[in-house]
């Protein structure tokens, strides 16, 4: 059974600060996806990383996939209250197969 | 918006009852996956349907069953509801030939009393 562990589980910071969320596994994934979820809604895809060592930037968000494709990180620069939400990482074992989700990191950015 | 729709939005049932949840996939997508998300946790894979057949199943009992229709929409059926079945049920659509990207609907919140 492949497992994904996210850390920390909860993060509370002030507006303008930086934060990093980690997603780790002992297994290799063909790709890894990051989602953000608002209360009562479905997860919204932020990015998909496929290649080991890949770095993707989405405005103030930077995503990195580990060289061995077992871990990933999400870094937010100068966080804003609109970044508040549940951040989920999910790994795919093969094309079109199920996603294995981490437990999520709840981020609260206070104004 | 992802183009994936789910109904109903909310549902309240009692123990032992049966429930059917529905999902319409995004245009051009032929694969639907269902996930259960308990409060405060990440989603857990229930099963996936491709071309009207089950294409992978997670660690859920047989009382969780599904269907996919020729238009690629899907249903999730749960029999003999238990209190622990209370959760947000999410469906996600994708093209099985894609790089694994799945697009989620808004979910159905099921409460079992």
PDB file of C-alpha atoms in Angstrom, chain B:
ATOM      1  CA  UNK B   1     -15.096  25.298 -12.687  1.00  0.00           C
ATOM      2  CA  UNK B   2     -14.086  21.797 -13.729  1.00  0.00           C
ATOM      3  CA  UNK B   3     -17.252  20.896 -15.628  1.00  0.00           C
ATOM      4  CA  UNK B   4     -17.845  17.927 -13.306  1.00  0.00           C
ATOM      5  CA  UNK B   5     -21.243  18.057 -11.611  1.00  0.00           C
ATOM      6  CA  UNK B   6     -22.618  16.007  -8.728  1.00  0.00           C
ATOM      7  CA  UNK B   7     -26.067  15.568  -7.235  1.00  0.00           C
ATOM      8  CA  UNK B   8     -27.459  15.938  -4.735  1.00  0.00           C
ATOM      9  CA  UNK B   9     -25.389  18.518  -2.870  1.00  0.00           C
ATOM     10  CA  UNK B  10     -26.426  17.294   0.551  1.00  0.00           C
ATOM     11  CA  UNK B  11     -28.212  14.188   1.773  1.00  0.00           C
ATOM     12  CA  UNK B  12     -29.345  12.912   5.154  1.00  0.00           C
ATOM     13  CA  UNK B  13     -30.084   9.214   5.627  1.00  0.00           C
ATOM     14  CA  UNK B  14     -30.525   6.839   8.547  1.00  0.00           C
ATOM     15  CA  UNK B  15     -28.591   3.686   9.320  1.00  0.00           C
ATOM     16  CA  UNK B  16     -29.540   0.713   7.166  1.00  0.00           C
ATOM     17  CA  UNK B  17     -30.895   2.799   4.300  1.00  0.00           C
ATOM     18  CA  UNK B  18     -29.532   2.846   0.758  1.00  0.00           C
ATOM     19  CA  UNK B  19     -28.278   5.868  -1.174  1.00  0.00           C
ATOM     20  CA  UNK B  20     -27.467   6.712  -4.802  1.00  0.00           C
ATOM     21  CA  UNK B  21     -25.147   9.571  -5.708  1.00  0.00           C
ATOM     22  CA  UNK B  22     -24.715  10.864  -9.257  1.00  0.00           C
ATOM     23  CA  UNK B  23     -21.879  12.377 -11.243  1.00  0.00           C
ATOM     24  CA  UNK B  24     -21.615  13.884 -14.723  1.00  0.00           C
ATOM     25  CA  UNK B  25     -18.110  13.923 -16.107  1.00  0.00           C
ATOM     26  CA  UNK B  26     -16.356  16.691 -17.976  1.00  0.00           C
ATOM     27  CA  UNK B  27     -16.878  16.747 -21.732  1.00  0.00           C
ATOM     28  CA  UNK B  28     -14.337  14.516 -23.487  1.00  0.00           C
ATOM     29  CA  UNK B  29     -13.573  12.477 -20.355  1.00  0.00           C
ATOM     30  CA  UNK B  30     -14.330   8.747 -20.369  1.00  0.00           C
ATOM     31  CA  UNK B  31     -13.172   7.777 -16.874  1.00  0.00           C
ATOM     32  CA  UNK B  32     -14.850   8.477 -13.544  1.00  0.00           C
ATOM     33  CA  UNK B  33     -13.312   7.852 -10.135  1.00  0.00           C
ATOM     34  CA  UNK B  34     -15.105   8.047  -6.781  1.00  0.00           C
ATOM     35  CA  UNK B  35     -13.515   9.081  -3.488  1.00  0.00           C
ATOM     36  CA  UNK B  36     -14.713   9.275   0.105  1.00  0.00           C
ATOM     37  CA  UNK B  37     -13.442  12.123   2.244  1.00  0.00           C
ATOM     38  CA  UNK B  38     -14.132  11.897   5.965  1.00  0.00           C
ATOM     39  CA  UNK B  39     -14.038  15.106   7.973  1.00  0.00           C
ATOM     40  CA  UNK B  40     -10.476  16.352   8.461  1.00  0.00           C
ATOM     41  CA  UNK B  41      -8.897  13.732   6.201  1.00  0.00           C
ATOM     42  CA  UNK B  42      -7.709  13.388   2.628  1.00  0.00           C
ATOM     43  CA  UNK B  43      -9.909  11.632   0.047  1.00  0.00           C
ATOM     44  CA  UNK B  44      -9.780   7.822  -0.119  1.00  0.00           C
ATOM     45  CA  UNK B  45     -10.175   6.018  -3.458  1.00  0.00           C
ATOM     46  CA  UNK B  46     -13.345   3.908  -3.701  1.00  0.00           C
ATOM     47  CA  UNK B  47     -13.304   2.741  -7.334  1.00  0.00           C
ATOM     48  CA  UNK B  48     -12.873   3.851 -10.924  1.00  0.00           C
ATOM     49  CA  UNK B  49     -15.049   3.228 -13.992  1.00  0.00           C
ATOM     50  CA  UNK B  50     -13.834   3.186 -17.583  1.00  0.00           C
ATOM     51  CA  UNK B  51     -16.052   2.304 -20.535  1.00  0.00           C
ATOM     52  CA  UNK B  52     -18.845   1.197 -18.206  1.00  0.00           C
ATOM     53  CA  UNK B  53     -16.681  -1.306 -16.316  1.00  0.00           C
ATOM     54  CA  UNK B  54     -14.967  -1.157 -12.939  1.00  0.00           C
ATOM     55  CA  UNK B  55     -11.278  -0.434 -13.481  1.00  0.00           C
ATOM     56  CA  UNK B  56      -9.743  -0.640 -10.025  1.00  0.00           C
ATOM     57  CA  UNK B  57     -11.129  -0.637  -6.510  1.00  0.00           C
ATOM     58  CA  UNK B  58      -9.901   0.613  -3.173  1.00  0.00           C
ATOM     59  CA  UNK B  59     -10.379  -0.933   0.259  1.00  0.00           C
ATOM     60  CA  UNK B  60     -14.157  -0.579   0.468  1.00  0.00           C
ATOM     61  CA  UNK B  61     -16.734  -3.338   1.146  1.00  0.00           C
ATOM     62  CA  UNK B  62     -19.045  -4.721  -1.576  1.00  0.00           C
ATOM     63  CA  UNK B  63     -21.968  -2.652  -0.294  1.00  0.00           C
ATOM     64  CA  UNK B  64     -20.263   0.199  -2.161  1.00  0.00           C
ATOM     65  CA  UNK B  65     -21.077  -0.323  -5.840  1.00  0.00           C
ATOM     66  CA  UNK B  66     -21.162   1.775  -8.962  1.00  0.00           C
ATOM     67  CA  UNK B  67     -22.286   2.150 -12.526  1.00  0.00           C
ATOM     68  CA  UNK B  68     -21.070   4.064 -15.546  1.00  0.00           C
ATOM     69  CA  UNK B  69     -23.433   4.881 -18.406  1.00  0.00           C
ATOM     70  CA  UNK B  70     -22.728   5.179 -22.169  1.00  0.00           C
ATOM     71  CA  UNK B  71     -22.527   8.975 -21.804  1.00  0.00           C
ATOM     72  CA  UNK B  72     -19.778   8.398 -19.167  1.00  0.00           C
ATOM     73  CA  UNK B  73     -21.872   9.702 -16.275  1.00  0.00           C
ATOM     74  CA  UNK B  74     -21.731   7.566 -13.164  1.00  0.00           C
ATOM     75  CA  UNK B  75     -23.570   6.518 -10.015  1.00  0.00           C
ATOM     76  CA  UNK B  76     -22.280   5.465  -6.619  1.00  0.00           C
ATOM     77  CA  UNK B  77     -24.594   3.241  -4.600  1.00  0.00           C
ATOM     78  CA  UNK B  78     -24.146   2.465  -0.935  1.00  0.00           C
ATOM     79  CA  UNK B  79     -26.325  -0.182   0.735  1.00  0.00           C
ATOM     80  CA  UNK B  80     -26.928  -0.783   4.441  1.00  0.00           C
ATOM     81  CA  UNK B  81     -25.618   2.632   5.444  1.00  0.00           C
ATOM     82  CA  UNK B  82     -23.486   2.884   8.575  1.00  0.00           C
ATOM     83  CA  UNK B  83     -22.714   5.932  10.702  1.00  0.00           C
ATOM     84  CA  UNK B  84     -19.095   5.877   9.473  1.00  0.00           C
ATOM     85  CA  UNK B  85     -20.308   6.344   5.906  1.00  0.00           C
ATOM     86  CA  UNK B  86     -20.943  10.001   6.747  1.00  0.00           C
ATOM     87  CA  UNK B  87     -18.509  11.887   4.532  1.00  0.00           C
ATOM     88  CA  UNK B  88     -18.054  14.071   1.463  1.00  0.00           C
ATOM     89  CA  UNK B  89     -18.258  11.868  -1.637  1.00  0.00           C
ATOM     90  CA  UNK B  90     -16.250  13.188  -4.552  1.00  0.00           C
ATOM     91  CA  UNK B  91     -16.199  12.111  -8.148  1.00  0.00           C
ATOM     92  CA  UNK B  92     -13.413  12.967 -10.536  1.00  0.00           C
ATOM     93  CA  UNK B  93     -13.280  12.611 -14.297  1.00  0.00           C
ATOM     94  CA  UNK B  94     -10.276  12.118 -16.525  1.00  0.00           C
ATOM     95  CA  UNK B  95      -9.114  10.772 -19.868  1.00  0.00           C
ATOM     96  CA  UNK B  96      -7.434   7.483 -19.089  1.00  0.00           C
ATOM     97  CA  UNK B  97      -4.774   8.233 -21.692  1.00  0.00           C
ATOM     98  CA  UNK B  98      -3.886  11.498 -19.973  1.00  0.00           C
ATOM     99  CA  UNK B  99      -1.032  12.239 -17.573  1.00  0.00           C
ATOM    100  CA  UNK B 100      -3.172  11.221 -14.633  1.00  0.00           C
ATOM    101  CA  UNK B 101      -4.880  14.573 -14.146  1.00  0.00           C
ATOM    102  CA  UNK B 102      -8.278  14.141 -12.521  1.00  0.00           C
ATOM    103  CA  UNK B 103     -10.805  16.944 -12.210  1.00  0.00           C
ATOM    104  CA  UNK B 104     -13.095  16.887  -9.212  1.00  0.00           C
ATOM    105  CA  UNK B 105     -16.724  17.795  -8.778  1.00  0.00           C
ATOM    106  CA  UNK B 106     -17.994  19.765  -5.764  1.00  0.00           C
ATOM    107  CA  UNK B 107     -18.977  16.618  -3.889  1.00  0.00           C
ATOM    108  CA  UNK B 108     -22.074  15.286  -2.132  1.00  0.00           C
ATOM    109  CA  UNK B 109     -22.167  15.651   1.650  1.00  0.00           C
ATOM    110  CA  UNK B 110     -23.787  12.509   3.100  1.00  0.00           C
ATOM    111  CA  UNK B 111     -24.866  12.437   6.731  1.00  0.00           C
ATOM    112  CA  UNK B 112     -25.969   9.133   8.226  1.00  0.00           C
ATOM    113  CA  UNK B 113     -27.960   9.387  11.468  1.00  0.00           C
TER     114      UNK B 113
END
